[in-house]
CSV table of C-alpha atoms and ligand atoms in Angstrom, one decimal:
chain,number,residue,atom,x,y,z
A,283,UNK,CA,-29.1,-6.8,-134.6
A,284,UNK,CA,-32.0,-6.5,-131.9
A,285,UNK,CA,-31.2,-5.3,-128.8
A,286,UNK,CA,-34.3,-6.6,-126.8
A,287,UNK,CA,-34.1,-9.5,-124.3
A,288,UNK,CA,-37.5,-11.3,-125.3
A,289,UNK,CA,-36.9,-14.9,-124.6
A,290,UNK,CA,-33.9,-14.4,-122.3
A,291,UNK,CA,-34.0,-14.7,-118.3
A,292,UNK,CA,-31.9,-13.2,-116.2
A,293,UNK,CA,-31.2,-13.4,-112.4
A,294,UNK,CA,-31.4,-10.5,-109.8
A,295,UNK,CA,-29.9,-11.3,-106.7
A,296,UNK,CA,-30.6,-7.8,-104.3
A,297,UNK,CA,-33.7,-6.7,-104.3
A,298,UNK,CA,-35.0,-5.2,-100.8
A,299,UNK,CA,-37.7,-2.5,-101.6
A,300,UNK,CA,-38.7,0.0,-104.2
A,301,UNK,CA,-35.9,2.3,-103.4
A,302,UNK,CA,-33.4,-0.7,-104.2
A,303,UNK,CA,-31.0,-0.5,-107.4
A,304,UNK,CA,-31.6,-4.2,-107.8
A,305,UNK,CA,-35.6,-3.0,-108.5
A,306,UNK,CA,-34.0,-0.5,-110.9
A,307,UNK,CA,-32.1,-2.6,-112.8
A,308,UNK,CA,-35.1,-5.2,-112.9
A,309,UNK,CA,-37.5,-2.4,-114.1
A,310,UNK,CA,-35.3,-2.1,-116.9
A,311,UNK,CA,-34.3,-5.7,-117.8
A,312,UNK,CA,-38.5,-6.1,-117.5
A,313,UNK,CA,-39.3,-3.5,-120.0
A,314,UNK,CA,-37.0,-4.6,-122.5
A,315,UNK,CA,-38.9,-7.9,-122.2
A,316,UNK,CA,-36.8,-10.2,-120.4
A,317,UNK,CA,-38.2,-13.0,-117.9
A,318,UNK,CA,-37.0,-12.8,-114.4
A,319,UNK,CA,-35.7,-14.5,-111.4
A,320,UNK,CA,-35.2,-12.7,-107.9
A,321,UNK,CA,-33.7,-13.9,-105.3
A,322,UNK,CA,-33.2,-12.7,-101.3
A,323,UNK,CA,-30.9,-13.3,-98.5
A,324,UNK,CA,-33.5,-13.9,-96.0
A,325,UNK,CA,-37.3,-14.7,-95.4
A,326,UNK,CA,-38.1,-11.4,-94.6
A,327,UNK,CA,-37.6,-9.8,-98.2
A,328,UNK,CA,-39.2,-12.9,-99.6
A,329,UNK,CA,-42.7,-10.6,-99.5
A,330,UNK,CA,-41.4,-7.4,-100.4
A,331,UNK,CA,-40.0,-9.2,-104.0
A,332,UNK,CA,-42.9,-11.1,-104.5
A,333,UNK,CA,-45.4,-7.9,-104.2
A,334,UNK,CA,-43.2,-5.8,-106.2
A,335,UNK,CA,-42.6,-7.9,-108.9
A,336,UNK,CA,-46.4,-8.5,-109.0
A,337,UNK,CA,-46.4,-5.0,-110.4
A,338,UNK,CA,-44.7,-5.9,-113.4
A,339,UNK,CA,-47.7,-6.6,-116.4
A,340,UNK,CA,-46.6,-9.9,-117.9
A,341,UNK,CA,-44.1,-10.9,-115.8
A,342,UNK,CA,-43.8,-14.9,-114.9
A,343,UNK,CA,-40.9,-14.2,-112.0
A,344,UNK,CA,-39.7,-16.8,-109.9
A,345,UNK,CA,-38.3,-16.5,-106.7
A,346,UNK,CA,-35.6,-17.9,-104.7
A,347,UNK,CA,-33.7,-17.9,-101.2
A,348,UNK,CA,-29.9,-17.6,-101.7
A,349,UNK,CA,-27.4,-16.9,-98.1
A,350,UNK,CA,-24.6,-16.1,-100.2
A,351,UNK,CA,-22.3,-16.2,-97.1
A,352,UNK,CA,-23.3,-20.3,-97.3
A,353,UNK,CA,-21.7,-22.1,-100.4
A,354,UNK,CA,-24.0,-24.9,-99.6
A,355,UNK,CA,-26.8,-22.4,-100.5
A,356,UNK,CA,-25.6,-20.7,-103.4
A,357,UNK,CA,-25.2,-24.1,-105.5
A,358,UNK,CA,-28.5,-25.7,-104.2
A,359,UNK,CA,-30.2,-22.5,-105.5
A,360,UNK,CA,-28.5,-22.3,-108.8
A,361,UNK,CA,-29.4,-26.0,-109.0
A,362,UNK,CA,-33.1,-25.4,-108.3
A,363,UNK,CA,-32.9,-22.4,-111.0
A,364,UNK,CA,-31.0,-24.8,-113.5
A,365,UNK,CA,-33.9,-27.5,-112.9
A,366,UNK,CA,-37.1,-25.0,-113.4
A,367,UNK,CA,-35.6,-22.9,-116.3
A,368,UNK,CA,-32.2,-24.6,-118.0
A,369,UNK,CA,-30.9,-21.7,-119.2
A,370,UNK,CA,-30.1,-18.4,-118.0
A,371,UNK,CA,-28.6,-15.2,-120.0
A,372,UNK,CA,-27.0,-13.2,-117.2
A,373,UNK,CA,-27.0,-12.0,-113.2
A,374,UNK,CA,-27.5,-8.5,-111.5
A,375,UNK,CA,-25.5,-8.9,-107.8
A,376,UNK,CA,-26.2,-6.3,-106.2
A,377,UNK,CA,-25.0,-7.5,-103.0
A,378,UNK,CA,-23.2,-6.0,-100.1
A,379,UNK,CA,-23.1,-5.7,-96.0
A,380,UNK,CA,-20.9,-4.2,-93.4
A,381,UNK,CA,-21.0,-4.1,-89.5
A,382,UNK,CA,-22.8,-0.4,-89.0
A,383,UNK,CA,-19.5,0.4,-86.8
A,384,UNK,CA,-17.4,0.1,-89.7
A,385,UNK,CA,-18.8,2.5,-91.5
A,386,UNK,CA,-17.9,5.5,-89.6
A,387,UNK,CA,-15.0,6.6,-87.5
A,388,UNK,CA,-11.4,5.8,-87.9
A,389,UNK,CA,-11.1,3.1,-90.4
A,390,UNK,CA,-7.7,2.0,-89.0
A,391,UNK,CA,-10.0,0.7,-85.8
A,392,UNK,CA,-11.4,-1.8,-88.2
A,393,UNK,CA,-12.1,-5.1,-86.6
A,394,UNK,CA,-10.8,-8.5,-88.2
A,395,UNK,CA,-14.4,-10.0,-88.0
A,396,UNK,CA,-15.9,-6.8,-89.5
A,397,UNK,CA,-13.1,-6.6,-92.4
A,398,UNK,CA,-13.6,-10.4,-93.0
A,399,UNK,CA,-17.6,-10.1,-93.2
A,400,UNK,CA,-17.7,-6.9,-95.6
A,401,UNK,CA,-15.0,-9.2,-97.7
A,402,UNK,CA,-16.9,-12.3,-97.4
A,403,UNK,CA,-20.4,-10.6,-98.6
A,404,UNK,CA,-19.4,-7.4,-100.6
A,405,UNK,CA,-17.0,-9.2,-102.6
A,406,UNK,CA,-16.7,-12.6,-102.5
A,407,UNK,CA,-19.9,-13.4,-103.3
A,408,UNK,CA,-19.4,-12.3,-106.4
A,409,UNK,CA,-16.6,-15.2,-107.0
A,410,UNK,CA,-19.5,-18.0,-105.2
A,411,UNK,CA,-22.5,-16.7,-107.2
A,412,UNK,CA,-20.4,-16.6,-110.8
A,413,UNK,CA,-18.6,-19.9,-110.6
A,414,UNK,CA,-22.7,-21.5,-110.0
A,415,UNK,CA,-24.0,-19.4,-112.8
A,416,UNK,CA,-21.7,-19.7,-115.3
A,417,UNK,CA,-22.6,-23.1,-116.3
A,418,UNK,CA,-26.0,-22.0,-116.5
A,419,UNK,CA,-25.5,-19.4,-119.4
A,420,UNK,CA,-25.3,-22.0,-121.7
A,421,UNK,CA,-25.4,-19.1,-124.8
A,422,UNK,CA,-22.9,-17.2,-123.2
A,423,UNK,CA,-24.4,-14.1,-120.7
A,424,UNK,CA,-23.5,-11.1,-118.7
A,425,UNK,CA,-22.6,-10.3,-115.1
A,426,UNK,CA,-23.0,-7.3,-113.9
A,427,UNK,CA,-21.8,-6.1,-110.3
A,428,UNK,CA,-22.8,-2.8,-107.5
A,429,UNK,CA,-19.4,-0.7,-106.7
A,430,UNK,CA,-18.7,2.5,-106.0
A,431,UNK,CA,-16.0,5.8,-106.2
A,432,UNK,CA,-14.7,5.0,-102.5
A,433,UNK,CA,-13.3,1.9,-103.7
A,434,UNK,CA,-11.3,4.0,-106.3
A,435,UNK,CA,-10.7,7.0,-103.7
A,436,UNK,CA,-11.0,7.5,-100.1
A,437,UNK,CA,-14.8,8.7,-99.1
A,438,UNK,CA,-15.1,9.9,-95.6
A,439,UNK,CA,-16.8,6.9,-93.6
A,440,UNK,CA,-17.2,4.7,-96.3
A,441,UNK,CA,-14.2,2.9,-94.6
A,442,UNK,CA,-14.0,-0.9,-94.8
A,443,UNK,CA,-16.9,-1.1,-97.8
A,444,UNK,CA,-14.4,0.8,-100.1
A,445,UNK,CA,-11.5,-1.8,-98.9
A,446,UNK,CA,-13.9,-4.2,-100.0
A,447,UNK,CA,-15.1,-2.9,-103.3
A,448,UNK,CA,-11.8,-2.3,-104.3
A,449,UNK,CA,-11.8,-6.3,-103.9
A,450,UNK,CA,-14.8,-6.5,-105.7
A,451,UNK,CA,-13.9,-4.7,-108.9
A,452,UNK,CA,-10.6,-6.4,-109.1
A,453,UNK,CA,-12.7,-9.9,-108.1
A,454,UNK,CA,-15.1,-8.3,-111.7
A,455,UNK,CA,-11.7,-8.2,-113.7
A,456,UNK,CA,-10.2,-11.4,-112.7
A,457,UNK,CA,-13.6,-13.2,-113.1
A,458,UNK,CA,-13.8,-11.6,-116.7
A,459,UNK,CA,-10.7,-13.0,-117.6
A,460,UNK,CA,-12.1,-16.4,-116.8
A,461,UNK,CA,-15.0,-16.6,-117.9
A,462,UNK,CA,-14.8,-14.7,-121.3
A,463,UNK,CA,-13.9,-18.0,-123.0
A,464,UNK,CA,-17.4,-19.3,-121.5
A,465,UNK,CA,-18.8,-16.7,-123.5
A,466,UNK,CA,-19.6,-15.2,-120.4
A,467,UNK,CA,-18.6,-11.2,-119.5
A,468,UNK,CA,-18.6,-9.8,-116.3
A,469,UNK,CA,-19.0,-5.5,-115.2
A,470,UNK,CA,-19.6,-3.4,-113.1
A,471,UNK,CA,-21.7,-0.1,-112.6
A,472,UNK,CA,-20.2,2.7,-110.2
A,473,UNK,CA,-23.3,4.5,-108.7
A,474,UNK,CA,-23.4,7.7,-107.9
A,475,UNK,CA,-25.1,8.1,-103.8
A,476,UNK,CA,-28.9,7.2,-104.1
A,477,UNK,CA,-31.2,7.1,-100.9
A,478,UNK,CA,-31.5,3.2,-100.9
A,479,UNK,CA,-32.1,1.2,-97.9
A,480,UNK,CA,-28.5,0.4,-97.6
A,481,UNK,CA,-27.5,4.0,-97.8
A,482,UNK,CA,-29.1,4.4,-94.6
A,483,UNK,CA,-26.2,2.9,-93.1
A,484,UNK,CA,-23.3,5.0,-94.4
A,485,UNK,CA,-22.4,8.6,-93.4
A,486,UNK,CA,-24.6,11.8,-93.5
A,487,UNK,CA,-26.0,11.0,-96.6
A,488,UNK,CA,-27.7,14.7,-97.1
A,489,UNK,CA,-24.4,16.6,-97.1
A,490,UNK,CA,-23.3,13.9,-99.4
A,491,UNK,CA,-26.3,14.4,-102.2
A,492,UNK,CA,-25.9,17.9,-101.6
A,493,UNK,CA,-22.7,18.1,-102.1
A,494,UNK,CA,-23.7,16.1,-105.6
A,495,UNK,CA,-26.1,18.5,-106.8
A,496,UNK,CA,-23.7,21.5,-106.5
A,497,UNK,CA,-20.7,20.0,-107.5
A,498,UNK,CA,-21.5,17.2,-110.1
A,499,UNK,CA,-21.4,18.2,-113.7
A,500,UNK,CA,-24.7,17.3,-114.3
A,501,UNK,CA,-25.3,19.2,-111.3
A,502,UNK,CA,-28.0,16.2,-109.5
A,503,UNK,CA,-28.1,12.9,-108.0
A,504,UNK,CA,-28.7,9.9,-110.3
A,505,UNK,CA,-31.6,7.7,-110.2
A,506,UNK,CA,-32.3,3.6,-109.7
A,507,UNK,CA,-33.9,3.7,-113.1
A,508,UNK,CA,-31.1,5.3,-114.6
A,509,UNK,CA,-28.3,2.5,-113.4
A,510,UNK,CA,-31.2,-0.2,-114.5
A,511,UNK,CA,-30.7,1.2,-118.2
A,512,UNK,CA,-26.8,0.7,-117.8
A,513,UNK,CA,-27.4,-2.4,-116.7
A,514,UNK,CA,-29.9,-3.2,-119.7
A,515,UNK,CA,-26.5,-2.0,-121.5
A,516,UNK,CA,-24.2,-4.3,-120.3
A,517,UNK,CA,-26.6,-7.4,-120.1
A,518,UNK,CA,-28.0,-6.6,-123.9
A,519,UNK,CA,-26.1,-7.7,-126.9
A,520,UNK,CA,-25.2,-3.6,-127.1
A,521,UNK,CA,-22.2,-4.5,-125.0
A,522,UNK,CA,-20.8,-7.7,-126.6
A,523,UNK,CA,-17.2,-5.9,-126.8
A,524,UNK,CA,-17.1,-4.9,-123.7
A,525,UNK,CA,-15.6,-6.9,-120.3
A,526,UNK,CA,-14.5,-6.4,-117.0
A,527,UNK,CA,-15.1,-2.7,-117.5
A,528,UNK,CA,-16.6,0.0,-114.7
A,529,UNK,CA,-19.1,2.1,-115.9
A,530,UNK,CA,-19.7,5.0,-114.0
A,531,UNK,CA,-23.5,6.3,-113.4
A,532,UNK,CA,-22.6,9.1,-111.0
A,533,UNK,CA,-23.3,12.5,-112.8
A,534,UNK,CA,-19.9,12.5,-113.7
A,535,UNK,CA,-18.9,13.3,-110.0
A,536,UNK,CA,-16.4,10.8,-110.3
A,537,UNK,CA,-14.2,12.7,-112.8
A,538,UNK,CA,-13.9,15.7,-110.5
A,539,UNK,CA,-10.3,15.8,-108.1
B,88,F9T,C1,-19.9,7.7,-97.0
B,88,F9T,C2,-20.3,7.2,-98.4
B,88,F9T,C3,-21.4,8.0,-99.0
B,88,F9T,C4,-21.9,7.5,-100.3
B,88,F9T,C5,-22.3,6.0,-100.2
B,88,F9T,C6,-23.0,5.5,-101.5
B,88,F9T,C7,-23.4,4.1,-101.2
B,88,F9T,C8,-24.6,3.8,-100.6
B,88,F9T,C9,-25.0,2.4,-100.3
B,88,F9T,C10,-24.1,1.4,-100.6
B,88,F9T,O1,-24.4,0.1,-100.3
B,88,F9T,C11,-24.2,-0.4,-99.1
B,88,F9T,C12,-24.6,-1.7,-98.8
B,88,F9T,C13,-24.5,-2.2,-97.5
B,88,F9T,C14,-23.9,-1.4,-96.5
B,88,F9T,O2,-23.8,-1.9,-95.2
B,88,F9T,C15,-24.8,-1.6,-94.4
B,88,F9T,C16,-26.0,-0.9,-94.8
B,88,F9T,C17,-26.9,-0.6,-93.8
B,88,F9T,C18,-26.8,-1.1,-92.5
B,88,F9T,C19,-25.6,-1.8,-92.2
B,88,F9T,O3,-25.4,-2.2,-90.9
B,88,F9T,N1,-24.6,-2.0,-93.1
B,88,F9T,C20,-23.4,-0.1,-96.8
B,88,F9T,C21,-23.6,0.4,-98.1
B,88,F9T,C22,-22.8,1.7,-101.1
B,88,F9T,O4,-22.0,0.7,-101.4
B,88,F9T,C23,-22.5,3.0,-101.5
C-alpha cells in the first residue's frame, strides 16, 4: 500500500507564522506530496500564509477566509473550496482562543463570556468545520484536531483552555462516532509546550520548557515538524484503523504523575 498523499488535498485551517503547528503539519502533508488549502481567521494572516506557502517548491495552494465563530462563514468557504477543487481528503484545525485574563489566575473567576468564547472557538468549531467538510471527502478522509495535557489534568494557568479542550477531545470522539460510516475519521494530537504565537498567551512559558527538558523522558521539548509527521500519520492511509484516538507528541511528559 503507498503511504504518500500525491493526488490528495487536504485543508489547514491555523496557520499564523513560521512558528505555527498548523505550518508544521503543512510542511509535512507538503513533502509527502499532498496539494494544499490554507485558510485564516482574519485579513491580517491572509499575507503571512500566502508568503509562507510560497516557499513550498511545487505547491499550487489556495487560500481562503474562514471566521469559524460565523456559521454563515464556514459553509460559504467550504462551498467556495467544494466549487474550485470537488474533492478533499482531510482537515488540520488547529484552532483555538481565549480572553488573555483567563488564562492566568484563579480559574474559578472565569467569566461566562470568556468560558463561552474559549468553548465557542476552541471547541466548537471543530463540530462547524466537520459537519461542512465531511461531504467534501467524497473517498472518505481524516480530521485531525490541536489539544493538550491540561485538558486531561490540571496545568497551572491553563485554566478555561483546558475546560475547553476537554470539550474538544470529547467533541473529536463523538464526531468520530459519526462520521466513521462517511468513511471519515477524526483525531487528535496532544502537543507537548512549543514557543508558538499562541503560547505567548499562556503562563511563564520558560519554567514550563524547562521544566520539559529536565523532567520529560526524552529529556527536550518537541518540535512543529515533529507533530506535522504525526499528523502525516493520522491523515495517511498508515492510520486507516485508527479513530477518535489522542496521540500524544509531548516527549512522553504526559506519562509522568
Ligand atoms: C500554562 C500552560 C503551559 C503549556 C501550554 C501549551 C499550549 C500552548 C499554546 C496553546 O494554544 C493556545 C491557543 C490560543 C490561546 O489563547 C490565546 C493566545 C494568545 C493570546 C490570547 O489572548 N489568547 C492560548 C493557547 C495551547 O492550547 C497549549
Amino acid at each position: 500500500m503507498n503511504f504518500s498523499l500525491e493526488g490528495r488535498t487536504y485543508v489547514i485551517m491555523g496557520v499564523a507564522n513560521k512558528r505555527s503547528i498548523a505550518w508544521g503539519i503543512a510542511t509535512s502533508l507538503h513533502a509527502a506530496g499532498a496539494r494544499l488549502i490554507f485558510t485564516y481567521a482574519n485579513e491580517r494572516f491572509e499575507k503571512p500564509v500566502r508568503d509562507l506557502a510560497a516557499t513550498l517548491d511545487g505547491q499550487d495552494a489556495l487560500f481562503y477566509q474562514c471566521d469559524v465563530t460565523s456559521d454563515e462563514a464556514v459553509q460559504t468557504t467550504f462551498d467556495q473550496i467544494k466549487e474550485d477543487v470537488g474533492t478533499i481528503h482531510g482537515l488540520a484545525h488547529c484552532i483555538a482562543f481565549a480572553q488573555k485574563e483567563d488564562l492566568k489566575g484563579d480559574f474559578v473567576d472565569t467569566s461566562r463570556d470568556g468560558y463561552l468564547l474559549a468553548h465557542n472557538i476552541s471547541a466548537y468549531s471543530l463540530v462547524a468545520v466537520s459537519r461542512a467538510a465531511q461531504p467534501l471527502m467524497t473517498e472518505g478522509g481524516g480530521i485531525v484536531t490541536l489539544t493538550y495535557l491540561g485538558g486531561e489534568r490540571v496545568v497551572k494557568n491553563y485554566n478555561v483552555m483546558g475546560v475547553a479542550k476537554a470539550s474538544l477531545d470529547a467533541t473529536m470522539k463523538y464526531l468520530a462516532n459519526d462520521l466513521g460510516q462517511h468513511g471519515v475519521r477524526v483525531n487528535a494530537i496532544s502537543a507537548g509546550p512549543i514557543r508558538t504565537l499562541s503560547a505567548k498567551g499562556v503562563g511563564d512559558f520558560n519554567a514550563i520548557l524547562k521544566n520539559i527538558e529536565e523532567k520529560a523522558p526524552l529529556r527536550r521539548t518537541v518540535t512543529q515538524e515533529e507533530v506535522g509527521d504525526t499528523a502525516y500519520y493520522l491523515l495517511s492511509n498508515l492510520s486507516r484503523g485508527v479513530t477518535g484516538e489522542i496521540i500524544h507528541v509531548d516527549s512522553g511528559y504526559s506519562i509522568l504523575g
